[in-house]
PDB file of C-alpha atoms in Angstrom:
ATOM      1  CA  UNK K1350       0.000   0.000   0.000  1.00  0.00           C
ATOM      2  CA  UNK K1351       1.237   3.391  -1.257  1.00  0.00           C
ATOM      3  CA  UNK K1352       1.628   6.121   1.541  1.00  0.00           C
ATOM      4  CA  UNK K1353      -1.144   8.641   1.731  1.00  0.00           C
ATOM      5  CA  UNK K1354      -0.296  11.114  -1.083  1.00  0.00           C
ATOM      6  CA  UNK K1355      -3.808  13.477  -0.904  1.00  0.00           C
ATOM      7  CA  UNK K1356      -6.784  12.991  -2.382  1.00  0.00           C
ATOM      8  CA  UNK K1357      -9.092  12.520   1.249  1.00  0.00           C
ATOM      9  CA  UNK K1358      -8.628  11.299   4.855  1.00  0.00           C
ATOM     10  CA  UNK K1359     -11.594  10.206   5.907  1.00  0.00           C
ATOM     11  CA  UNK K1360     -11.803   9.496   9.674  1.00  0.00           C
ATOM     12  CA  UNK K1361     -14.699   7.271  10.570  1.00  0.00           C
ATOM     13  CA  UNK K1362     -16.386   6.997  14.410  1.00  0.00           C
ATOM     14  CA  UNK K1363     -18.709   4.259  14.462  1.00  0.00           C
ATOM     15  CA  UNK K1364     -19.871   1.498  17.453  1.00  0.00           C
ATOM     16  CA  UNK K1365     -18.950  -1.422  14.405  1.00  0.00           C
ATOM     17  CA  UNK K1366     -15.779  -0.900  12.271  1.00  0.00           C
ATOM     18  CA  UNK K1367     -16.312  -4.497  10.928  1.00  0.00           C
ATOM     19  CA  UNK K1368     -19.333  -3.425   8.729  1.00  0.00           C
ATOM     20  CA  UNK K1369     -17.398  -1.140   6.798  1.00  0.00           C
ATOM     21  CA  UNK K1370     -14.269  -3.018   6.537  1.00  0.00           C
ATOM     22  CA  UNK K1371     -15.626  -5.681   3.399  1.00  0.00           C
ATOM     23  CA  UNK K1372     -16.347  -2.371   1.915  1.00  0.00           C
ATOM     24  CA  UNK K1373     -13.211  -0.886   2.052  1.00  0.00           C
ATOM     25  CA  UNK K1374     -11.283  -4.565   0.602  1.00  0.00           C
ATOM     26  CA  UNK K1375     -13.209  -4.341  -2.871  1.00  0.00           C
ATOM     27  CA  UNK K1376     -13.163  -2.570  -6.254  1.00  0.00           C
ATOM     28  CA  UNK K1377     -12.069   1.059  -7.157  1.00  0.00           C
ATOM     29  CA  UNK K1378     -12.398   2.306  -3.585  1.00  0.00           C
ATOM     30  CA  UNK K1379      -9.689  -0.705  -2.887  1.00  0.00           C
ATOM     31  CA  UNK K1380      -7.458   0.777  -5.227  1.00  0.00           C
ATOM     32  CA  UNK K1381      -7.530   4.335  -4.276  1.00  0.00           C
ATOM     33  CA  UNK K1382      -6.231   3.055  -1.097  1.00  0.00           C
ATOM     34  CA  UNK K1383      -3.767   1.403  -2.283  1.00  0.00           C
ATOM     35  CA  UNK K1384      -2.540   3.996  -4.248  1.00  0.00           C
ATOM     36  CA  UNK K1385      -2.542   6.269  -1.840  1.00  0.00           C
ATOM     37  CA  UNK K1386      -5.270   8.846  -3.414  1.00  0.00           C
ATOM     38  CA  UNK K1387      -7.706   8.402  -0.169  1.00  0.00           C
ATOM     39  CA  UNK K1388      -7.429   6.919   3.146  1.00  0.00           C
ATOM     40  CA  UNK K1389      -9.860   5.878   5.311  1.00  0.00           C
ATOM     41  CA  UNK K1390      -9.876   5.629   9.118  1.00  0.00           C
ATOM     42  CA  UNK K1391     -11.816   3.477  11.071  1.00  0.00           C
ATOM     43  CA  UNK K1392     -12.076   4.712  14.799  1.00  0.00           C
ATOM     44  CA  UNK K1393     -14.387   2.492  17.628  1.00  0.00           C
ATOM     45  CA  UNK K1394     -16.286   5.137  19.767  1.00  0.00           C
ATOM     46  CA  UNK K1395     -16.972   2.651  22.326  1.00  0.00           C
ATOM     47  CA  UNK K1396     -12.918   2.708  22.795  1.00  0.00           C
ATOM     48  CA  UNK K1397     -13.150   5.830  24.365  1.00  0.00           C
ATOM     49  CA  UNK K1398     -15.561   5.094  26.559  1.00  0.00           C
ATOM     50  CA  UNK K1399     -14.448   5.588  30.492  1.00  0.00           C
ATOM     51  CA  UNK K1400     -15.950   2.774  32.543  1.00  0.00           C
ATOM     52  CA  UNK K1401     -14.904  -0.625  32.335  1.00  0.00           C
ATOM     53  CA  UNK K1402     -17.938  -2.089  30.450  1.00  0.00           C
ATOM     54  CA  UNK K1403     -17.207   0.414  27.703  1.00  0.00           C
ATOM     55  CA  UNK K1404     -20.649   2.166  28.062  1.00  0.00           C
ATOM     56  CA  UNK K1405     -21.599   3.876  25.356  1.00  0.00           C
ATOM     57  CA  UNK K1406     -25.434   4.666  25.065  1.00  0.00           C
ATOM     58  CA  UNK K1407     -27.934   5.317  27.962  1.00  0.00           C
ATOM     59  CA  UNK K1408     -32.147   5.494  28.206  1.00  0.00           C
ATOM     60  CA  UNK K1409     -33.317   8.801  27.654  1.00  0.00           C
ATOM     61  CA  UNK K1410     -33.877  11.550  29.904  1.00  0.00           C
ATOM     62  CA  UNK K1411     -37.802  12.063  30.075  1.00  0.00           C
ATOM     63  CA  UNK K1412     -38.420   8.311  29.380  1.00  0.00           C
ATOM     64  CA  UNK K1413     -39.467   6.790  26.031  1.00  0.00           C
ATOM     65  CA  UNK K1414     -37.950   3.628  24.043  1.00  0.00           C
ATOM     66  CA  UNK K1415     -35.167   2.988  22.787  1.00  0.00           C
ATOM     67  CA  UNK K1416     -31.665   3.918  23.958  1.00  0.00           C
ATOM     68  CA  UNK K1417     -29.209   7.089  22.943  1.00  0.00           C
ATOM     69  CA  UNK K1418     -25.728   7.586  22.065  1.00  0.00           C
ATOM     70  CA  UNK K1419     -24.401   9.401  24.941  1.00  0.00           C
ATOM     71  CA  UNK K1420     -21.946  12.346  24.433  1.00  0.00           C
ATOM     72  CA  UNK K1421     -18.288  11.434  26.703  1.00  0.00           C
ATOM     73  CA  UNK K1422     -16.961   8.599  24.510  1.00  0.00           C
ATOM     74  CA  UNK K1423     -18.071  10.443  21.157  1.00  0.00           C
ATOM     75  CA  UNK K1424     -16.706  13.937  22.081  1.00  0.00           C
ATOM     76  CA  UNK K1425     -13.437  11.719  23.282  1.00  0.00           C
ATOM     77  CA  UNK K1426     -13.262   9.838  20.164  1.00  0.00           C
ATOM     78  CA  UNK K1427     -13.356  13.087  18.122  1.00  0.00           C
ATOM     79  CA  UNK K1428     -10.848  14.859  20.044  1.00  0.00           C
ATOM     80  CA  UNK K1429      -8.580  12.340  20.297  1.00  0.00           C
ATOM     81  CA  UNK K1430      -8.040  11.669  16.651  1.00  0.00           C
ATOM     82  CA  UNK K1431      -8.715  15.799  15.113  1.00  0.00           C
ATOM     83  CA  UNK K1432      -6.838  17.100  18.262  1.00  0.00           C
ATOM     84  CA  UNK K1433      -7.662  19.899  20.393  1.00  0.00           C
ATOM     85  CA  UNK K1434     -11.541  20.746  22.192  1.00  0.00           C
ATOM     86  CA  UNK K1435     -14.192  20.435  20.174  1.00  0.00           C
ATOM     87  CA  UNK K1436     -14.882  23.306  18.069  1.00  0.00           C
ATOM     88  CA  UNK K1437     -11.517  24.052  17.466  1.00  0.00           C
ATOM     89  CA  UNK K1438     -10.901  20.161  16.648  1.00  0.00           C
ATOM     90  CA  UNK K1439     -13.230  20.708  13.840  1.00  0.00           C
ATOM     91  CA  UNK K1440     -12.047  24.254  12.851  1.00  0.00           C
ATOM     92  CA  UNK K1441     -10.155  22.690   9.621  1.00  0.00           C
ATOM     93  CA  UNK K1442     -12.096  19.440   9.214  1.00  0.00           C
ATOM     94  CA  UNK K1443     -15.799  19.394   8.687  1.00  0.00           C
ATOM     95  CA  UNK K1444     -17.114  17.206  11.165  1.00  0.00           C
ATOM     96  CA  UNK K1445     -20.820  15.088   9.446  1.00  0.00           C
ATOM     97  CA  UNK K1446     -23.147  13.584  11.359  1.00  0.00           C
ATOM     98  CA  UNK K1447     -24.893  11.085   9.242  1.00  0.00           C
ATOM     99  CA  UNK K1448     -28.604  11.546  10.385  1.00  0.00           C
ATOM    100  CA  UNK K1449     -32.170  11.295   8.464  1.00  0.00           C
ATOM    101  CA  UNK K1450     -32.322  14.849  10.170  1.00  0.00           C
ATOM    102  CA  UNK K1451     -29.461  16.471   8.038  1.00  0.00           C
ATOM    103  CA  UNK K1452     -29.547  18.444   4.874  1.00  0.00           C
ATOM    104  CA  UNK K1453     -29.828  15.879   2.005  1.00  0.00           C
ATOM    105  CA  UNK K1454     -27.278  14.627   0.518  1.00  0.00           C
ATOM    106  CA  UNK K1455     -26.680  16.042  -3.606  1.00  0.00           C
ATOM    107  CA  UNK K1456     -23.832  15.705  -5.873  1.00  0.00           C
ATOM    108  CA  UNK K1457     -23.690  19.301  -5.375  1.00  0.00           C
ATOM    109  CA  UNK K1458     -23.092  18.591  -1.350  1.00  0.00           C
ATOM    110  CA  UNK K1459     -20.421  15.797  -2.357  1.00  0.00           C
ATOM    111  CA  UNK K1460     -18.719  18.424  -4.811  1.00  0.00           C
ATOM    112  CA  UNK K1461     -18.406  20.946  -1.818  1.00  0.00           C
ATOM    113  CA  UNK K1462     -17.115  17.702   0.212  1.00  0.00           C
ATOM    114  CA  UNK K1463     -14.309  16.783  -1.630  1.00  0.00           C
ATOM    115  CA  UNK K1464     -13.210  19.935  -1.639  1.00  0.00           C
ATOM    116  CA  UNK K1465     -11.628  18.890   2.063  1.00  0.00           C
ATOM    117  CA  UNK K1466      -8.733  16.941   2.682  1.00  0.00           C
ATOM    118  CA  UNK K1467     -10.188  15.487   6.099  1.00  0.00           C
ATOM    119  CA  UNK K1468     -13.441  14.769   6.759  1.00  0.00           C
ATOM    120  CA  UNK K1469     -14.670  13.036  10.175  1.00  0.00           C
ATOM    121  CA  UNK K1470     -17.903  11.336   9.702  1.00  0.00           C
ATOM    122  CA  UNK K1471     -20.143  10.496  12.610  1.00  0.00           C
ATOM    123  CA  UNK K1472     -21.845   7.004  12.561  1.00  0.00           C
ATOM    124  CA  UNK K1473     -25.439   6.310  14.624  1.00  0.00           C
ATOM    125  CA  UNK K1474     -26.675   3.805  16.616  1.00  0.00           C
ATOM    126  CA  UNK K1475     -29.770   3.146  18.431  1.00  0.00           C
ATOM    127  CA  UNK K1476     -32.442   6.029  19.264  1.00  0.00           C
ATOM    128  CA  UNK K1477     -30.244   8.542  18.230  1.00  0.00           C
ATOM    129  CA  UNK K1478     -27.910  10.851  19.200  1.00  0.00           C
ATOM    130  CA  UNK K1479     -28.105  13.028  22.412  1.00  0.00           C
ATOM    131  CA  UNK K1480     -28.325  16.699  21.202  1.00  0.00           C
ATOM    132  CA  UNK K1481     -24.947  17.852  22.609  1.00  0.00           C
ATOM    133  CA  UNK K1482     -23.035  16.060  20.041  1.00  0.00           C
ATOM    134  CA  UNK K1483     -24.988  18.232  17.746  1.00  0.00           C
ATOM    135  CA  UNK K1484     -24.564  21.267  19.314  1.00  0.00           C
ATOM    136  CA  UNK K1485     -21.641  21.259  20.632  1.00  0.00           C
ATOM    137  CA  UNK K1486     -19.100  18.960  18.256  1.00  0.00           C
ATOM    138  CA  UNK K1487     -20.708  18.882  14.844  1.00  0.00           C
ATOM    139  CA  UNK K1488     -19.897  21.651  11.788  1.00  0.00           C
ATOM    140  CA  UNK K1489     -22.301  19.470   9.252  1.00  0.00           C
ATOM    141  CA  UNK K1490     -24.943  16.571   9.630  1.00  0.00           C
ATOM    142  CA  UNK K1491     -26.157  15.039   6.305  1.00  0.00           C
ATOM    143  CA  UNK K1492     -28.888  12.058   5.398  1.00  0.00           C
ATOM    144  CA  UNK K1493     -29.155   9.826   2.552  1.00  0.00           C
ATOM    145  CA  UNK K1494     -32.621  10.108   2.119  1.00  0.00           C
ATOM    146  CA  UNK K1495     -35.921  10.759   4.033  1.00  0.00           C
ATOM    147  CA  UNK K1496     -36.090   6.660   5.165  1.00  0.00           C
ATOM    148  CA  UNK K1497     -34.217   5.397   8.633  1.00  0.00           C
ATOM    149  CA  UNK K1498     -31.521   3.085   8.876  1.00  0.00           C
ATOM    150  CA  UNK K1499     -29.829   0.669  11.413  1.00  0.00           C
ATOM    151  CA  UNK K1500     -26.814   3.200  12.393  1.00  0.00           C
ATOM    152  CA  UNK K1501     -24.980   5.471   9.738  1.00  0.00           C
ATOM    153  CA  UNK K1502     -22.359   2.520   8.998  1.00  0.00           C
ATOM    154  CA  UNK K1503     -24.050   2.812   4.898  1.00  0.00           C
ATOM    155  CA  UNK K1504     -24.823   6.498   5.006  1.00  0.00           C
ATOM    156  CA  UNK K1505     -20.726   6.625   5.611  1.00  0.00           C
ATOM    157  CA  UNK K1506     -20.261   4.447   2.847  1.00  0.00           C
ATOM    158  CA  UNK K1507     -22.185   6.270   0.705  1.00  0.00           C
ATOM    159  CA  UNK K1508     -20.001   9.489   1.226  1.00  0.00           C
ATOM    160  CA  UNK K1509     -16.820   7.957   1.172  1.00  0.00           C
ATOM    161  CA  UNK K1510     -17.742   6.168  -2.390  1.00  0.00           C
ATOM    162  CA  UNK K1511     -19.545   9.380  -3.443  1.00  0.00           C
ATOM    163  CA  UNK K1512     -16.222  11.878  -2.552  1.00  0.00           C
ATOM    164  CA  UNK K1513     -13.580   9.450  -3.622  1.00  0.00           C
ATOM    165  CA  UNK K1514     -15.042   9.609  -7.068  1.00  0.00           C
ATOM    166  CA  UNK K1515     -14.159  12.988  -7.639  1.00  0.00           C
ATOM    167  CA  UNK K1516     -10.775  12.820  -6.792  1.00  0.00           C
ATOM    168  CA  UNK K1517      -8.472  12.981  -9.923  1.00  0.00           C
ATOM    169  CA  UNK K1518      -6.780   9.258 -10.850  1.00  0.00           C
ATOM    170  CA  UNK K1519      -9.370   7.611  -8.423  1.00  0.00           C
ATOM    171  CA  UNK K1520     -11.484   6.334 -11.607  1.00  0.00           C
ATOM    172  CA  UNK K1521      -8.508   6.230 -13.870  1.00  0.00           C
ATOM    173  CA  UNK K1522      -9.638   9.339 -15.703  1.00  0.00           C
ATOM    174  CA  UNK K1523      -9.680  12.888 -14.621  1.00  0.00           C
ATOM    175  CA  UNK K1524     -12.565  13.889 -16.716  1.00  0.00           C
ATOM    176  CA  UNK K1525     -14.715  10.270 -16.574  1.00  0.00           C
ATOM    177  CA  UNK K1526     -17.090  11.889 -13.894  1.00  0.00           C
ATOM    178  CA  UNK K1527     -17.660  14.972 -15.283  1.00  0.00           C
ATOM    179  CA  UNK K1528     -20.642  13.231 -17.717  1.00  0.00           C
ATOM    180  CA  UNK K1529     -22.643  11.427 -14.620  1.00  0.00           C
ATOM    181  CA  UNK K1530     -26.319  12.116 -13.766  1.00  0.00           C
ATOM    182  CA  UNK K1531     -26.376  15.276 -11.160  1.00  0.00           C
ATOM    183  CA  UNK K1532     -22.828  16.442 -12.114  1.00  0.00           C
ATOM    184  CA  UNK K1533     -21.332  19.736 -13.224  1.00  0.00           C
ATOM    185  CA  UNK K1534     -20.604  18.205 -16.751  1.00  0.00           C
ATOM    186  CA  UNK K1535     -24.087  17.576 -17.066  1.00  0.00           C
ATOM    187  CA  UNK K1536     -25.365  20.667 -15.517  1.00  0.00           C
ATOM    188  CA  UNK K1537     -27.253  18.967 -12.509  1.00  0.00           C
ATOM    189  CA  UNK K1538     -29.252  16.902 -15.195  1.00  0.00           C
ATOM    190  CA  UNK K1539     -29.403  13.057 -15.569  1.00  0.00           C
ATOM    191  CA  UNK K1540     -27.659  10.709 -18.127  1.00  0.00           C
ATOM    192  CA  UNK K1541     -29.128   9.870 -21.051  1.00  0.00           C
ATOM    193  CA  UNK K1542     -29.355   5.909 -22.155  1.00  0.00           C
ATOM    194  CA  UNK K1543     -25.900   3.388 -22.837  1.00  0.00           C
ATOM    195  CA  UNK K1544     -25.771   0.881 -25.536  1.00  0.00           C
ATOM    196  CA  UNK K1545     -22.562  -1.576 -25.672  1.00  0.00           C
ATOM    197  CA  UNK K1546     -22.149  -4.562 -27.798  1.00  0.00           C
ATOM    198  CA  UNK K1547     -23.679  -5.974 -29.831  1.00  0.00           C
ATOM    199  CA  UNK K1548     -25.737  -3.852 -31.911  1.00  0.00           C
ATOM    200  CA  UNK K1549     -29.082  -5.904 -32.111  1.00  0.00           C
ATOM    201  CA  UNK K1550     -30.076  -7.487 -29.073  1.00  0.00           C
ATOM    202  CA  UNK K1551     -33.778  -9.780 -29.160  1.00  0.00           C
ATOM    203  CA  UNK K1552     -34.527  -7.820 -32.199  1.00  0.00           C
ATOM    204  CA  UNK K1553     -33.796  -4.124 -30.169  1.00  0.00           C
ATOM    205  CA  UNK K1554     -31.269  -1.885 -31.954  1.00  0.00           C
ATOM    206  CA  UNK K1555     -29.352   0.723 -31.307  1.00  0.00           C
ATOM    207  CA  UNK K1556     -29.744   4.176 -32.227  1.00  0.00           C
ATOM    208  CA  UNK K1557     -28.066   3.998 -35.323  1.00  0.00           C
ATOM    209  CA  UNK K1558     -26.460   7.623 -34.716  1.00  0.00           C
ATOM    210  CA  UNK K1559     -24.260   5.796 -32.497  1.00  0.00           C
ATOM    211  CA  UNK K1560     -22.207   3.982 -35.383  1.00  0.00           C
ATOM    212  CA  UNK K1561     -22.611   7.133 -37.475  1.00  0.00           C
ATOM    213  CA  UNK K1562     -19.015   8.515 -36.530  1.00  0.00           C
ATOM    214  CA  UNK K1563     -20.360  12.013 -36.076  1.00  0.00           C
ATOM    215  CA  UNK K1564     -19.041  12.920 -33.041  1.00  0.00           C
ATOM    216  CA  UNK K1565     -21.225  15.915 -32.748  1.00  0.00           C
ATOM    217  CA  UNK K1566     -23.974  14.403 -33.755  1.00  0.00           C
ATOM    218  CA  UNK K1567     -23.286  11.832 -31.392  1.00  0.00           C
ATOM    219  CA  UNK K1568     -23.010  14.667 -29.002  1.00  0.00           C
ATOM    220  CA  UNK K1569     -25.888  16.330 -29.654  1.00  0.00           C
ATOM    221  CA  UNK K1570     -28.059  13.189 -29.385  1.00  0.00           C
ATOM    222  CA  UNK K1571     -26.958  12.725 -26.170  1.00  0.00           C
ATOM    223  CA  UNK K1572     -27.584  16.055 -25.034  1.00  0.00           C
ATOM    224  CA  UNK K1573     -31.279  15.464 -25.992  1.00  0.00           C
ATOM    225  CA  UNK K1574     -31.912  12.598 -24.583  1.00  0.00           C
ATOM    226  CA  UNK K1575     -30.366  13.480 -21.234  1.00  0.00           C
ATOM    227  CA  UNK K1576     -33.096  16.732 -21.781  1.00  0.00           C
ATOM    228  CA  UNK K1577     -35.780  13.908 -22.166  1.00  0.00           C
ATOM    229  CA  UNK K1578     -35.005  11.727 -19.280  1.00  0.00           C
ATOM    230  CA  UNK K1579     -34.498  14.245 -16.579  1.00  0.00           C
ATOM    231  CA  UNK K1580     -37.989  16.171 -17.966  1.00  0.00           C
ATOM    232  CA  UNK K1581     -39.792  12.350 -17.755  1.00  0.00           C
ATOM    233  CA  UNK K1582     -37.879  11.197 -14.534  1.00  0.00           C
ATOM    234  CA  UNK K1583     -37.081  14.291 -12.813  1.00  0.00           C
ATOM    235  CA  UNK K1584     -38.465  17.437 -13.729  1.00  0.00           C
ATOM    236  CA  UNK K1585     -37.604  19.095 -10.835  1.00  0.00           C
ATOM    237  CA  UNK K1586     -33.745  19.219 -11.533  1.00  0.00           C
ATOM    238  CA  UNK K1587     -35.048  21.355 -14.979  1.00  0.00           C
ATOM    239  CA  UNK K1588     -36.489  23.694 -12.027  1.00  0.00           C
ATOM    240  CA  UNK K1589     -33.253  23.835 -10.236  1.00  0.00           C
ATOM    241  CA  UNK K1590     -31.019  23.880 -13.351  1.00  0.00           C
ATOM    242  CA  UNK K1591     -33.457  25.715 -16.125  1.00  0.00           C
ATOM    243  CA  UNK K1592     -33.120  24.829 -19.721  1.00  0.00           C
ATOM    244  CA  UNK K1593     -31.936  27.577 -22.534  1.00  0.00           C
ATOM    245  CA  UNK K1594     -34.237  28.999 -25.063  1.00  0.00           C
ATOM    246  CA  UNK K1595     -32.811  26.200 -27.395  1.00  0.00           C
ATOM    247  CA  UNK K1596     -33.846  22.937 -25.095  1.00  0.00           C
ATOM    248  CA  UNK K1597     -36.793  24.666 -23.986  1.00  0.00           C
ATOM    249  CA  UNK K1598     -38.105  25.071 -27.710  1.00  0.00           C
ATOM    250  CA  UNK K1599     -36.840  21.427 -27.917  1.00  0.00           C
ATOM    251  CA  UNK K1600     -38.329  19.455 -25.090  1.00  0.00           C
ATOM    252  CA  UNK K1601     -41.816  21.564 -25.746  1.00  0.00           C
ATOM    253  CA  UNK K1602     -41.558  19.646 -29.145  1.00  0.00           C
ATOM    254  CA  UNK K1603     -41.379  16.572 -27.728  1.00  0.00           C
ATOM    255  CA  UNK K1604     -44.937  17.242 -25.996  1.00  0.00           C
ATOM    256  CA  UNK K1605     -43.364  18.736 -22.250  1.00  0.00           C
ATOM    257  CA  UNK K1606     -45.440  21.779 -21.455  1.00  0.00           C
ATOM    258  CA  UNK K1607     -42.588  23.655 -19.202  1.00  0.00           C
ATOM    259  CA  UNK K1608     -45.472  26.152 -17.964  1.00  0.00           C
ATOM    260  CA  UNK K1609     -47.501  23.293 -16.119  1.00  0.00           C
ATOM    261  CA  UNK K1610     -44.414  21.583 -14.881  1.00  0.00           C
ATOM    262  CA  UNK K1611     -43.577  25.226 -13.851  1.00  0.00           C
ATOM    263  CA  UNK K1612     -40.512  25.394 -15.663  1.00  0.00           C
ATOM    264  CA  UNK K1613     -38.661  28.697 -16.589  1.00  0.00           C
ATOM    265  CA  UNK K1614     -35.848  28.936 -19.075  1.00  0.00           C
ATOM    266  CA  UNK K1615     -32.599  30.690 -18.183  1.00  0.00           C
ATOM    267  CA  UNK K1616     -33.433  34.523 -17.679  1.00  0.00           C
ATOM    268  CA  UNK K1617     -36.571  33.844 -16.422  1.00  0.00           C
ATOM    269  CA  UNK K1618     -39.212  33.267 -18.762  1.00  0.00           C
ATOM    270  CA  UNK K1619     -42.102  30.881 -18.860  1.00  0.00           C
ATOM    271  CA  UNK K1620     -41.149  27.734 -21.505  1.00  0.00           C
TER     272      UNK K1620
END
């Protein structure tokens, strides 16, 4: 294994390192690793907990079910491995709680995210957290998606997969991201369709601009499609990211009426 050369540190604080350790063995992710580009850390809060069962959650104050994540060994854990109090542990290195409470997680978010060279990510268990940690330790706390999970063992995964990606030589080329659904390249839109050998498959062909060798027509046919998808699968990303006069004209030729969907194109105007 290559020593750590940039890219991302990623310092993990979770109750079960083993459920992220098959995850780190396999794949790209495996490579980067060994290449140096990223490093992950995996850190075991219940380490730093101070009696000698290794407490580390508690019932609630107030009653109710369930148990909660108490604050000592995860505000030890942190400062231990970022250095200093908290607060100033974090001043340089965004610390994320992974929560269904946090701001959701975008490619937009993960853009802003790898623009850090340290990230400490928070992992859940049980109830939940107790509110100091969130007040008093956390810069950032992120979800997945509006469902629950076990703990935030996946939610870290998820990150650490989504980050890594952008870092250049991770996927072997710099500029092999830059076309995926949500990303810059694509301006926040999705991918259009693939098609890969061979040409006819149970009498479905490809689009036979494909084998045209007209790279901008090529081009442009992908641009269009991506247009179509997103308006069919997600028009609200057209609201976020409006189409030009051009697309507009284009996808309200292909039956989309951008007014009802409550579209605008760039600069303002109804489509």
């Amino acid at each position: 294994m290559a020593e750590f050369s940039g890219g991302c540190r990623f310092e993990v604080f979770t109750l079960f390192p083993p459920l992220l350790n098959s995850f780190l063995r396999e794949s790209i992710l495996k490579k980067a690793i060994d290449r140096g580009l990223v490093a992950v850390n995996l850190h075991n809060i219940r380490d730093y907990a101070s009696d000698r069962h290794r407490t580390c959650d508690a019932t609630p104050y107030g009653g109710g079910g369930g148990m909660v994540l108490k604050p000592e060994p995860v505000y030890a854990a942190v400062e231990h491995v970022l250095g200093g109090a908290a607060g100033a542990a974090a001043e340089d290195v965004p610390v994320v709680l992974l929560s269904p409470q946090g701001r959701l997680l975008t490619q937009e978010v993960v853009e802003d995210l790898s623009s850090h060279r340290r990230l400490a990510l928070i992992c859940g268990r049980y109830e939940g957290f107790d509110e100091r940690i969130r007040t008093g330790l956390v810069t950032d706390e992120i979800s997945i998606g509006d469902y629950v999970l076990n703990g935030g063992e996946v939610a870290a995964m998820v990150v650490i997969e989504a980050v890594s990606r952008l870092i250049p030589g991770v996927l072997g080329f710099d500029d092999s991201n830059r076309n995926d659904s949500h990303s810059i390249g694509m301006s926040g839109r999705l991918e259009g369709p693939h098609y890969t050998r061979p040409a006819v498959f149970r009498g479905q062909s490809i689009p036979p601009v494909l084998t045209s060798g007209n790279h901008a027509e090529v081009d442009r046919w992908r641009h269009e499609q991506s247009l179509l998808r997103t308006a069919a699968r997600r028009p609200d990303l057209l609201r976020k990211h409006p189409p030009d006069e051009r697309d507009a004209v284009f996808l309200t030729g292909h039956g989309y009426d951008l007014h009802g969907l409550d579209i605008k194109t760039k600069g303002g105007s109804d489509g």
